[in-house]
Short mmCIF file of C-alpha atoms in Angstrom, two decimals:
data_model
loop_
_atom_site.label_atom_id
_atom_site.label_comp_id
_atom_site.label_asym_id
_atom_site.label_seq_id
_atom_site.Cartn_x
_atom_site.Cartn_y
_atom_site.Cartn_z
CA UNK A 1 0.00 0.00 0.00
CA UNK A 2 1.18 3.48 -1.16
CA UNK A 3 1.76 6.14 1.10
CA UNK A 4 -0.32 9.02 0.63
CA UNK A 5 1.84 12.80 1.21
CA UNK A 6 -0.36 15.95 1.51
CA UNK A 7 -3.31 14.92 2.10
CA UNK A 8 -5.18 17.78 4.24
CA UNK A 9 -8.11 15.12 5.07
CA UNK A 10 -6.25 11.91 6.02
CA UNK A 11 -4.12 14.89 7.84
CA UNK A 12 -7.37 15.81 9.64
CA UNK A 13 -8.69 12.13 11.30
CA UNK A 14 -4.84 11.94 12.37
CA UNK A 15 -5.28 15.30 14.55
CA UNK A 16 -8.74 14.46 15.69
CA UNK A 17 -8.79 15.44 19.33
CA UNK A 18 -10.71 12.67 20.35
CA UNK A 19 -12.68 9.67 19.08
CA UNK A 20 -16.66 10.11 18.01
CA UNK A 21 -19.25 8.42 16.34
CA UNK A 22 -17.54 8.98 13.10
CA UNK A 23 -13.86 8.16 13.93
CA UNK A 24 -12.03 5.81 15.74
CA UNK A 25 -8.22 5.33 17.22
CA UNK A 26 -6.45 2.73 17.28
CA UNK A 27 -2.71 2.23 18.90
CA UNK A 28 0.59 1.24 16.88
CA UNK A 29 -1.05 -2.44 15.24
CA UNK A 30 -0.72 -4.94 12.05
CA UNK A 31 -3.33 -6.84 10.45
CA UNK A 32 -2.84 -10.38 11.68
CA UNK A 33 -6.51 -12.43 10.37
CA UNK A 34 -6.86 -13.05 14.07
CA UNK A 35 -7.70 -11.56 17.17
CA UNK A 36 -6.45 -8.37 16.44
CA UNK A 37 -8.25 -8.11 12.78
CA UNK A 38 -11.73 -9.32 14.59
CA UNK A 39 -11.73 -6.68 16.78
CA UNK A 40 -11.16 -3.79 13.76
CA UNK A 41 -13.62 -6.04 11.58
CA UNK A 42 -16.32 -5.12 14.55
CA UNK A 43 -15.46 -1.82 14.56
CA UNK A 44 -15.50 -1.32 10.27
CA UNK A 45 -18.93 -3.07 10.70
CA UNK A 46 -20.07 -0.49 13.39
CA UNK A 47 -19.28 2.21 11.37
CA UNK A 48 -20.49 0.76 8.36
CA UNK A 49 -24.06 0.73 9.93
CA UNK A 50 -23.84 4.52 10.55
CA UNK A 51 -24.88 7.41 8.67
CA UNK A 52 -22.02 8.41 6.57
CA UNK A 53 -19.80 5.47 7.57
CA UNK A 54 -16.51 6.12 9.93
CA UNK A 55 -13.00 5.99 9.70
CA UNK A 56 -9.99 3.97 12.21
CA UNK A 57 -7.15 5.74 12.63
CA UNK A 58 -4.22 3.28 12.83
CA UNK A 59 -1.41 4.36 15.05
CA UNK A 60 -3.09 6.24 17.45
CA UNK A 61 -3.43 6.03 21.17
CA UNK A 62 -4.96 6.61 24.31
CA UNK A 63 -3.46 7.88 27.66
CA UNK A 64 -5.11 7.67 31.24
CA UNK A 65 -6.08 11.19 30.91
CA UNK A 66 -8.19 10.96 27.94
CA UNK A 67 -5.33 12.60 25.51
CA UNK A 68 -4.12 10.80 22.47
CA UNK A 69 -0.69 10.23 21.59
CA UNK A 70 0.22 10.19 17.27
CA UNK A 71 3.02 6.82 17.91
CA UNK A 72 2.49 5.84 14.17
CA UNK A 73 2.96 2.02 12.94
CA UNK A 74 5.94 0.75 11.68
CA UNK A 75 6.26 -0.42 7.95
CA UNK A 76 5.79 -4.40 8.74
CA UNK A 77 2.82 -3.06 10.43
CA UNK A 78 1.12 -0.35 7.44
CA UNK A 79 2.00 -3.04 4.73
CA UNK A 80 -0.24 -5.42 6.52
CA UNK A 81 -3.01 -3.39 5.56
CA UNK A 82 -4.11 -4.14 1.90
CA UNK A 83 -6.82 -3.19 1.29
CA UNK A 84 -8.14 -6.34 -0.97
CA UNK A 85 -6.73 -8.59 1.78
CA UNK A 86 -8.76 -6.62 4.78
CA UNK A 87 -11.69 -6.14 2.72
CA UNK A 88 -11.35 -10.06 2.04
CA UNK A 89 -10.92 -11.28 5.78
CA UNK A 90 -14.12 -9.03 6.75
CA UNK A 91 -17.00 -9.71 3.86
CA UNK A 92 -15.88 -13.37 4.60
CA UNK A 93 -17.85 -12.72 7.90
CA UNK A 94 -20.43 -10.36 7.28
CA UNK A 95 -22.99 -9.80 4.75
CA UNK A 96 -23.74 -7.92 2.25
CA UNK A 97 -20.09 -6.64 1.46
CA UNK A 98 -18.95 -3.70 3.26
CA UNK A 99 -16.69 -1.37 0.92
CA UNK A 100 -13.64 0.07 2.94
CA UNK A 101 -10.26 1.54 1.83
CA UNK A 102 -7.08 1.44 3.61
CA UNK A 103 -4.62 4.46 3.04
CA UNK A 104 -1.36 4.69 4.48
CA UNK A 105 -0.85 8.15 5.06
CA UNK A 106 2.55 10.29 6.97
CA UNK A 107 2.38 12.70 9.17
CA UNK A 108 5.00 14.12 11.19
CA UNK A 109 7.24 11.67 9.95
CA UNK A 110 5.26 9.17 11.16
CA UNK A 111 3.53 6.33 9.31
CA UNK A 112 -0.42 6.03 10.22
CA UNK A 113 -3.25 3.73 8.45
CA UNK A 114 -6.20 5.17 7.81
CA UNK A 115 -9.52 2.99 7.11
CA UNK A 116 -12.09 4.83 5.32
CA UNK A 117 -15.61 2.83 5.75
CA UNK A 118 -18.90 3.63 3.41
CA UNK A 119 -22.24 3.19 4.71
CA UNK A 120 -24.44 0.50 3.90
CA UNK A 121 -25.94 0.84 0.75
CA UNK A 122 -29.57 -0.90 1.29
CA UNK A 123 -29.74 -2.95 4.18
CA UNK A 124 -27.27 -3.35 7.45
CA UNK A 125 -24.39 -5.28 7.88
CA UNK A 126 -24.84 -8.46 9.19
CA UNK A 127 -22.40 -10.94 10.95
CA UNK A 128 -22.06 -14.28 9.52
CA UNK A 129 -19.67 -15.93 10.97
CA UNK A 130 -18.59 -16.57 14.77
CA UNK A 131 -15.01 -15.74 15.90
CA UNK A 132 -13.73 -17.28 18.92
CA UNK A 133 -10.96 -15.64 21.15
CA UNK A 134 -8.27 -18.76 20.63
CA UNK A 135 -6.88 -18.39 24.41
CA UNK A 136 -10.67 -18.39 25.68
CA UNK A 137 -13.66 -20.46 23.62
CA UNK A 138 -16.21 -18.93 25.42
CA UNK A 139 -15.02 -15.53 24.55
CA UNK A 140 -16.49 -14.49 21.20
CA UNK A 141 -14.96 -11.88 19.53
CA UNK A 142 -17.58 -11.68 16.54
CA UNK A 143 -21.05 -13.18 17.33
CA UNK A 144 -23.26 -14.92 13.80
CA UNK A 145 -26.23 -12.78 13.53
CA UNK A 146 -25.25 -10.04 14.84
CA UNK A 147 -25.66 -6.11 13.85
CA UNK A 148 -22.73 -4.25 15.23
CA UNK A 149 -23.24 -0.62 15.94
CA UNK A 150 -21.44 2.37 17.51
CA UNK A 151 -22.93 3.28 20.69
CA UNK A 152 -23.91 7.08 22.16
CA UNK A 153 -20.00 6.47 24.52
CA UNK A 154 -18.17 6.08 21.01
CA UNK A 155 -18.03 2.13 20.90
CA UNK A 156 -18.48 -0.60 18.78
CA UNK A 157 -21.35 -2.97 20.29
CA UNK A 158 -24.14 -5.34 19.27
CA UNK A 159 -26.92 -3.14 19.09
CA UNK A 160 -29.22 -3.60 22.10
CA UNK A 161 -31.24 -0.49 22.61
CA UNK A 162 -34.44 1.15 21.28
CA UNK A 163 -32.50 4.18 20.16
CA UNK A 164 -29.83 1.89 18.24
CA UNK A 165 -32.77 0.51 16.77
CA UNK A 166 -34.34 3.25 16.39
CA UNK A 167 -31.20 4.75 13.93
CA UNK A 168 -30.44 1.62 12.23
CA UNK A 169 -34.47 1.37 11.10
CA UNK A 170 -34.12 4.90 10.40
CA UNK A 171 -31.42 4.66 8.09
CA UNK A 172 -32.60 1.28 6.05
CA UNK A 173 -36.27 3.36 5.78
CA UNK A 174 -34.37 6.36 4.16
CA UNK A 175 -33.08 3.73 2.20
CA UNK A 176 -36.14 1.83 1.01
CA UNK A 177 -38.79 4.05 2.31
CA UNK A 178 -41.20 3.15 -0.52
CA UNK A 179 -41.27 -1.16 -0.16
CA UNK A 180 -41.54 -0.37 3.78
CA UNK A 181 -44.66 1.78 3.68
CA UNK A 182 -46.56 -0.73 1.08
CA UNK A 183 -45.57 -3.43 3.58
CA UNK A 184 -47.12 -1.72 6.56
CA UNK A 185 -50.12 -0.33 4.66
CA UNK A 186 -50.37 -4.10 3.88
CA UNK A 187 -50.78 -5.07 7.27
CA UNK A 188 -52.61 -1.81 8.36
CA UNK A 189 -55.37 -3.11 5.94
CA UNK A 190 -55.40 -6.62 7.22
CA UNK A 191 -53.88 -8.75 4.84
CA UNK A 192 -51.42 -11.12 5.12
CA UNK A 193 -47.55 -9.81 4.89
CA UNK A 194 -46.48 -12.43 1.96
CA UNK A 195 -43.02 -12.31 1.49
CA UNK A 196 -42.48 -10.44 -1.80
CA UNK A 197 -39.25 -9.97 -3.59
CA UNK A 198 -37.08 -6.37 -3.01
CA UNK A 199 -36.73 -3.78 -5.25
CA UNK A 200 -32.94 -5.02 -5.83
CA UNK A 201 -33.82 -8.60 -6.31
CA UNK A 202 -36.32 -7.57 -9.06
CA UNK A 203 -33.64 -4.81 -10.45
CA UNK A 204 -30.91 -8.17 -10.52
CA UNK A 205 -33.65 -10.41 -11.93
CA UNK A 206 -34.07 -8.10 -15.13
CA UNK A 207 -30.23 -7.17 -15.33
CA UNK A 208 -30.11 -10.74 -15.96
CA UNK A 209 -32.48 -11.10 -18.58
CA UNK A 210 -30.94 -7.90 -19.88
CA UNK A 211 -27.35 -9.22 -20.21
CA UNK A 212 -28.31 -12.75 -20.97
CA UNK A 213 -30.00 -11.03 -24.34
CA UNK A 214 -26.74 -9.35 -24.94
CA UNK A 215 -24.88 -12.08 -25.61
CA UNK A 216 -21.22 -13.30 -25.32
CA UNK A 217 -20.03 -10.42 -26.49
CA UNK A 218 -21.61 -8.74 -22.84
CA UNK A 219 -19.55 -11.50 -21.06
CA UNK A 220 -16.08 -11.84 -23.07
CA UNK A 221 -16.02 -7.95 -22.61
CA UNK A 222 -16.34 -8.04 -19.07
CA UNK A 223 -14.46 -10.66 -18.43
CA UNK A 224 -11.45 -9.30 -20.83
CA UNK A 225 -11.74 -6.17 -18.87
CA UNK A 226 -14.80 -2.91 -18.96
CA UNK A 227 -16.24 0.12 -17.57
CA UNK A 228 -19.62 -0.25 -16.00
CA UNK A 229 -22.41 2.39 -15.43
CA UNK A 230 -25.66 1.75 -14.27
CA UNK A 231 -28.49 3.78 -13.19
CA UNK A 232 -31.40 2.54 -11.51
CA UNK A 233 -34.76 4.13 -9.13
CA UNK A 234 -34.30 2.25 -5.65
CA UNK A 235 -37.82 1.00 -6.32
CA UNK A 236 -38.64 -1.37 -8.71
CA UNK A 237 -41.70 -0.02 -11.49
CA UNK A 238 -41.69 -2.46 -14.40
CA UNK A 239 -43.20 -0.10 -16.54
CA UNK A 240 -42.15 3.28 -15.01
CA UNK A 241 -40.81 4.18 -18.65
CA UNK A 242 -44.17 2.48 -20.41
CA UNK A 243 -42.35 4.16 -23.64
CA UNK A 244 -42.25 3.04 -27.16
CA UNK A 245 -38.67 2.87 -29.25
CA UNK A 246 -38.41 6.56 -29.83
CA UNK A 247 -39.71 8.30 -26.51
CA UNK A 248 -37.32 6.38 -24.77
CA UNK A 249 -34.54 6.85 -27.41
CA UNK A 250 -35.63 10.43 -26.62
CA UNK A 251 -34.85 10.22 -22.95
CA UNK A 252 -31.05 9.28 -23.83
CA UNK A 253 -30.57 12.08 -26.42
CA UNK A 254 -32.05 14.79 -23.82
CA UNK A 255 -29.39 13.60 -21.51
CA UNK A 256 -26.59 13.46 -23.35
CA UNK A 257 -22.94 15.02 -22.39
CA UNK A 258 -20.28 15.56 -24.48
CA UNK A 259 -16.80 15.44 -22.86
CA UNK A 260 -15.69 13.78 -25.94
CA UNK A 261 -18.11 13.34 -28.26
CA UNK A 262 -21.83 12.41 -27.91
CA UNK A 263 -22.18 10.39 -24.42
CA UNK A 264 -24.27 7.34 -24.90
CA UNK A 265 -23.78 7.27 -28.07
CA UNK A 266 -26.90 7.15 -30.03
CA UNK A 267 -26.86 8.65 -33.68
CA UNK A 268 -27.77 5.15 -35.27
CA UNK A 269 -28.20 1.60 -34.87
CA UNK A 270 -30.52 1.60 -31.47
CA UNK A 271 -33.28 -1.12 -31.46
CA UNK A 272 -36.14 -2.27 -29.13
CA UNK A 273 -35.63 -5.34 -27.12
CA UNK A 274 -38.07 -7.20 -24.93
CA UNK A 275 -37.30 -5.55 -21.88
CA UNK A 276 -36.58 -1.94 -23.32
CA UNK A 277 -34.06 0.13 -25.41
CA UNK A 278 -30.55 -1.49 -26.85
CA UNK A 279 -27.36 0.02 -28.59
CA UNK A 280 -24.51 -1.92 -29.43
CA UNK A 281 -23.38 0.01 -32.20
CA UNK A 282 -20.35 1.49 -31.01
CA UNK A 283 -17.72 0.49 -28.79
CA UNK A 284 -19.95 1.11 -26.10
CA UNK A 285 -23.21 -1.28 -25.39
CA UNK A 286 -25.77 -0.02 -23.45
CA UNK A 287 -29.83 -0.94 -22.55
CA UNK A 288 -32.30 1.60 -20.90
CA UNK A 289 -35.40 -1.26 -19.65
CA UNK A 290 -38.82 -0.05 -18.95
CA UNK A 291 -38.28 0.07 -15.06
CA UNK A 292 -35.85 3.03 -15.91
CA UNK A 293 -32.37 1.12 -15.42
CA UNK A 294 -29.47 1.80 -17.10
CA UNK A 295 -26.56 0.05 -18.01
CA UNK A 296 -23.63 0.95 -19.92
CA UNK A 297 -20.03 -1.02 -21.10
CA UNK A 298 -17.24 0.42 -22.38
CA UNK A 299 -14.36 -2.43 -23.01
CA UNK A 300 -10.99 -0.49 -22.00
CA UNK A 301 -8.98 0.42 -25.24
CA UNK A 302 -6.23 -0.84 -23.48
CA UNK A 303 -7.25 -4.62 -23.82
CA UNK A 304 -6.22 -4.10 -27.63
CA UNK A 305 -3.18 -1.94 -27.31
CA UNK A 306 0.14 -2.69 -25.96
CA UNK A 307 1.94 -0.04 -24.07
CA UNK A 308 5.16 1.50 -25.34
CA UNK A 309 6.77 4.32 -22.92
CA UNK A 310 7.23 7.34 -24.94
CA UNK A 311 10.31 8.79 -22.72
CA UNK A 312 13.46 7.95 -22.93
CA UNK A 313 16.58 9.09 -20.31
CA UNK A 314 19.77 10.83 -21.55
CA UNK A 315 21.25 7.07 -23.24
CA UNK A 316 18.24 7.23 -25.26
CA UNK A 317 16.88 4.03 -23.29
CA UNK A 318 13.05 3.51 -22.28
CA UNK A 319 12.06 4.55 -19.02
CA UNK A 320 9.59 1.78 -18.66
CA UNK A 321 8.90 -1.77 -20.44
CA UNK A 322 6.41 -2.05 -23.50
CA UNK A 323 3.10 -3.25 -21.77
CA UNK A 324 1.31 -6.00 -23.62
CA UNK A 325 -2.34 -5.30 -24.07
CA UNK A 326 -4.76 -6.08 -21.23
CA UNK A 327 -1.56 -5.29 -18.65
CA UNK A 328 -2.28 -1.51 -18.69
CA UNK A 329 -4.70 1.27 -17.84
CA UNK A 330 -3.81 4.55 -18.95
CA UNK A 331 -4.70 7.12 -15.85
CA UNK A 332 -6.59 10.18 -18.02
CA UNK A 333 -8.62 8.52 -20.41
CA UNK A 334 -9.81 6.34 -16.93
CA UNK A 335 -10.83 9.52 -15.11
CA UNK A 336 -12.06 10.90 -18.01
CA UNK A 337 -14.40 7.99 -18.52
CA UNK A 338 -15.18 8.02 -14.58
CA UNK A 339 -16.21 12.25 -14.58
CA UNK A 340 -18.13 11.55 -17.70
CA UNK A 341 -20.46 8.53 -16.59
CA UNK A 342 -21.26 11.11 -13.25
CA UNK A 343 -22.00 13.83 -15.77
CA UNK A 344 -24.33 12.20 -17.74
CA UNK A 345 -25.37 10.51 -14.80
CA UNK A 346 -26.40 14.15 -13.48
CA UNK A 347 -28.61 14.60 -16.33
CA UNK A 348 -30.46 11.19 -16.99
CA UNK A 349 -31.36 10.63 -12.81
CA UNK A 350 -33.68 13.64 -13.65
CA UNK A 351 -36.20 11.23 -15.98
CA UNK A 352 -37.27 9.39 -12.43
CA UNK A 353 -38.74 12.36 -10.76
CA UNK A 354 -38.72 14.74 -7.74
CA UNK A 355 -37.73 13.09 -4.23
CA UNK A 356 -37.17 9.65 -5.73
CA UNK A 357 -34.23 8.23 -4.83
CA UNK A 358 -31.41 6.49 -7.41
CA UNK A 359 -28.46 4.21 -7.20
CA UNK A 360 -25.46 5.09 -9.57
CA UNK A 361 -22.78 2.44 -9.93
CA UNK A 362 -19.28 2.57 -11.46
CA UNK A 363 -17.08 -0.22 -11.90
CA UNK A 364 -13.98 -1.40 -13.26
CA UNK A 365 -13.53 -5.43 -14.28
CA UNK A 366 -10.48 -7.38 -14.80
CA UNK A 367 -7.69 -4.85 -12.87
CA UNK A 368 -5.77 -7.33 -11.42
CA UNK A 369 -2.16 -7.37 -12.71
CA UNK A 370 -2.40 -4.17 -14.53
CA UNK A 371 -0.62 -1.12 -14.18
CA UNK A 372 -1.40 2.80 -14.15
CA UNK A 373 0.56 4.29 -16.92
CA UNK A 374 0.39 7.58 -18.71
CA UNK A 375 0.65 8.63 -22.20
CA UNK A 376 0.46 12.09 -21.67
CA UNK A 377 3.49 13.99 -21.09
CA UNK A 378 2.24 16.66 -18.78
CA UNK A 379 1.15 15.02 -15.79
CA UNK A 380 3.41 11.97 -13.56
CA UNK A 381 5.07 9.50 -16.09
CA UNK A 382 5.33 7.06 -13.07
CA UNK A 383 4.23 3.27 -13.57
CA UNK A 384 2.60 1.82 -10.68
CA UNK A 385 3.59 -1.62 -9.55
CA UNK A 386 0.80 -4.39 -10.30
CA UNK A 387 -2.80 -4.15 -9.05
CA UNK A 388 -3.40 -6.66 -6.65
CA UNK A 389 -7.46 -5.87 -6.42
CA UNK A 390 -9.99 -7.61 -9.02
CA UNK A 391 -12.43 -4.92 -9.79
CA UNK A 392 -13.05 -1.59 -8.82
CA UNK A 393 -16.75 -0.46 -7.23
CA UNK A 394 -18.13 2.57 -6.53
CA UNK A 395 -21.86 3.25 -5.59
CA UNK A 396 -24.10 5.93 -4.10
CA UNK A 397 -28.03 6.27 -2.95
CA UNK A 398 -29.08 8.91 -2.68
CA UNK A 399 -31.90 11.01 -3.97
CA UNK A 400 -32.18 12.90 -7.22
CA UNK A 401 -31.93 16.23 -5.71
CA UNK A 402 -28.74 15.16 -3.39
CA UNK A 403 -26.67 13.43 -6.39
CA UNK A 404 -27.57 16.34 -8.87
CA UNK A 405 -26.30 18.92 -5.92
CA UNK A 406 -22.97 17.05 -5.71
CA UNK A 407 -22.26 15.08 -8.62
CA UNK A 408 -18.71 16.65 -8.94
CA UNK A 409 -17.56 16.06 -5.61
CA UNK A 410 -18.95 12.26 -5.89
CA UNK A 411 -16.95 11.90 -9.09
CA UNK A 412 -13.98 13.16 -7.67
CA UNK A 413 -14.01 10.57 -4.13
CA UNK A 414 -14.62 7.71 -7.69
CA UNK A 415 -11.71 9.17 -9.05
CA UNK A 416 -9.78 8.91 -6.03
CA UNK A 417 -11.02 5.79 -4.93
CA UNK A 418 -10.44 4.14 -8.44
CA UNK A 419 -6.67 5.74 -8.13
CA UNK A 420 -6.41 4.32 -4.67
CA UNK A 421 -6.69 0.90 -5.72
CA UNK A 422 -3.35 1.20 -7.28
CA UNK A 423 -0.15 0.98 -5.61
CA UNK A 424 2.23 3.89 -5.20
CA UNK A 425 -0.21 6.67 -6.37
CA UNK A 426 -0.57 9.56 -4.52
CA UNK A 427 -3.84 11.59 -5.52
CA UNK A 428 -5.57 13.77 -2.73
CA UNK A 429 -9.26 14.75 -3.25
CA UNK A 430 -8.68 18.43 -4.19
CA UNK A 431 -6.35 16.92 -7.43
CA UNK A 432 -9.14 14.90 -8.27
CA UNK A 433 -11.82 18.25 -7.76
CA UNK A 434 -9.69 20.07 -9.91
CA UNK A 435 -9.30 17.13 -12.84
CA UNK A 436 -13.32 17.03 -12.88
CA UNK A 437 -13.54 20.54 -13.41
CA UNK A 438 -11.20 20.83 -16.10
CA UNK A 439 -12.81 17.55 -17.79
CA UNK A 440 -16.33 19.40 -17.20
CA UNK A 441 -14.76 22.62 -19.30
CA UNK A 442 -13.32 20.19 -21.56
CA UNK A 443 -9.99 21.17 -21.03
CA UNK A 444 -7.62 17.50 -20.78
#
């Protein structure tokens, strides 16, 4: 893991003055997929069942009288902390997957790791699998079926009181406010609650059917390596866009961005499918369905292209080996892809309505083993080593009016978060502000 220099917000959970219900500290530690890693995995799983999420501060601890003392970790200890590997070891024993980051960040000349935890995304974090304390059996360190929450005294704690509750129901009917109400209204009017299946599980159902009628082509591409952007309503309407072939063409072409050039593209070839609207004209495929979800793939250019370094040192040598295709991913053209999926993004989540709330998803298949070039000669030539992660996920819920308000700033923590995954970069948010606004003036 990379360490991360001027960084005014890893800078800030470091000088915390104390620890809260959205940050934790931790003294001098390594990850060691025991005892010491069960105890963090309760905390991430706290936090990760708050509003907002949390972060641990790594390297950090408490005296007697309540002040904190910055000891940092040692480098055995920060390297311990990979993110794929911690992010492994916890959705192992809790369910659904809880996203996290680990940054390793200096300060002071002092090493620190810094977890960064996202809340959960539609339901709460659930523990799956018992840990026992190996020196005591009847000490259990993670308990199955468990919700883990932090508590009013700034703790990490099975959740056991009305207000926990309280919170925890508060946040998941935020969430999926709509499915809730029908179910109560349902028993309100005396008739049975029959389980019925969630807004999600319908959404997955007819992404399914959607890239089943694809093809192969849908499948070699992500498997080979693709951006993905999809846009959906958090609750499921199978015929919220009850549109025929041009009315919902019509709805793409109104939302259209051009970073580039046109963005879906759309000029020709589009066709009606059973379940909606289809393009796969271009390099890009994408299907709008009649419940108003989008999907997009883009196949990275880099799967077909080797990589040649175009700088050479004073002998007239390389700088870096050629690249063979599918072992690359050059870093403008991917944040360029990234700020223009949240742009149109922007646009299209107004076709759902007022209030209504939307998921946007970006991901990033088939990164293991490549690295983060450059081709451009005015920003770092550096190669990262190898990416050890397999894809790269990034999703927000939140309502139309609170995505369109801060669409930038959500495309720059993608940017960031996408950069992150690689070893040895060194991005900070406000870099990754300023790229989006240059890529929204169209100035690369």
């Amino acid at each position: 893991m990379a360490d991360e220099a001027m960084n005014p917000e890893l800078d800030r959970y470091i000088l915390e003055t104390g620890e809260s219900d959205k940050i934790d500290a931790k003294g001098p530690m390594g990850w060691d997929g025991g005892v010491e890693s069960a105890g963090l995995a309760k905390d991430i799983a706290a936090f990760a069942n708050s509003k907002d999420g949390g972060v641990i501060v790594i390297g950090k601890s408490e005296s007697d009288d309540g002040s904190f003392a910055l000891d940092g970790v040692s480098d055995q200890q920060s390297a311990s902390f990979e993110t794929t590997k911690v992010a492994t070891w916890v959705n192992n024993r809790f369910s659904p997957p809880i996203g996290l980051v680990c940054h390793t960040h200096r300060h002071t000349n002092k090493k620190f790791v810094i977890i960064t935890i996202d809340e959960f995304s539609d339901v709460p974090h659930l523990c799956t699998k018992t840990f026992q304390d190996p020196a005591n059996a009847k000490k259990l360190l993670l308990r199955e079926k468990t919700i883990y929450v932090r508590t009013a005294n700034a703790e990490s704690a099975p959740l056991g009181t009305i207000e926990e509750l309280r919170t925890v129901i508060g946040l998941a009917t935020a969430k999926r406010g709509q499915e809730m109400l029908a179910m109560f209204n349902s028993m309100l009017s005396g008739n049975p609650l029959i389980a019925s299946k969630s807004s999600d599980e319908q959404f997955e159902e007819e992404l399914s059917t959607v890239t089943a009628d694809l093809g192969e082509a849908y499948i070699k591409a992500t498997e080979k390596g693709v951006w993905v952007l999809s846009i959906r309503p958090s609750n499921f309407n199978q015929q919220l866009f009850d549109d025929d072939a041009q009315e919902l063409e019509e709805r793409i072409r109104r939302n259209q961005v051009r970073l580039r050039s046109d963005f879906p593209p759309s000029r020709t070839g589009t066709h009606m499918r059973d379940w909606g609207l289809c393009n796969d004209t271009y390099r890009e495929t994408w299907g709008l369905t009649t419940s108003g979800q989008f999907i997009l793939l883009r196949p990275y250019y880099e799967n077909e292209r080797e990589f040649e370094c175009p700088w050479r040192d004073l002998s007239g040598q390389r700088s870096e080996p050629i690249l063979p295709p599918g072992k690359w991913l050059d870093v403008k053209p991917s944040l360029l892809t990234i700020a223009e999926f949240f742009a149109f993004a922007e646009r299209f989540v107004g076709e759902y309505g007022v209030g209504e709330r939307v998921s946007v998803q970006v991901r990033a298949t088939s990164i293991n083993g490549r690295h983060l070039v450059t081709t451009d000669g005015n920003i770092n030539r550096d190669m990262t080593p190898e990416c050890r992660a397999n894809q790269f996920t990034f999703t927000k819920l939140l309502s139309v009016e609170e995505f369109r308000a801060t669409w930038e700033e959500l495309a720059a923590q993608a940017m960031k978060r996408f950069s992150d995954i690689f070893p040895d970069t060194m991005t900070t948010l406000d870099t990754m502000e300023d790229w989006v606004d240059r890529f929204k003036h169209r100035q690369y």
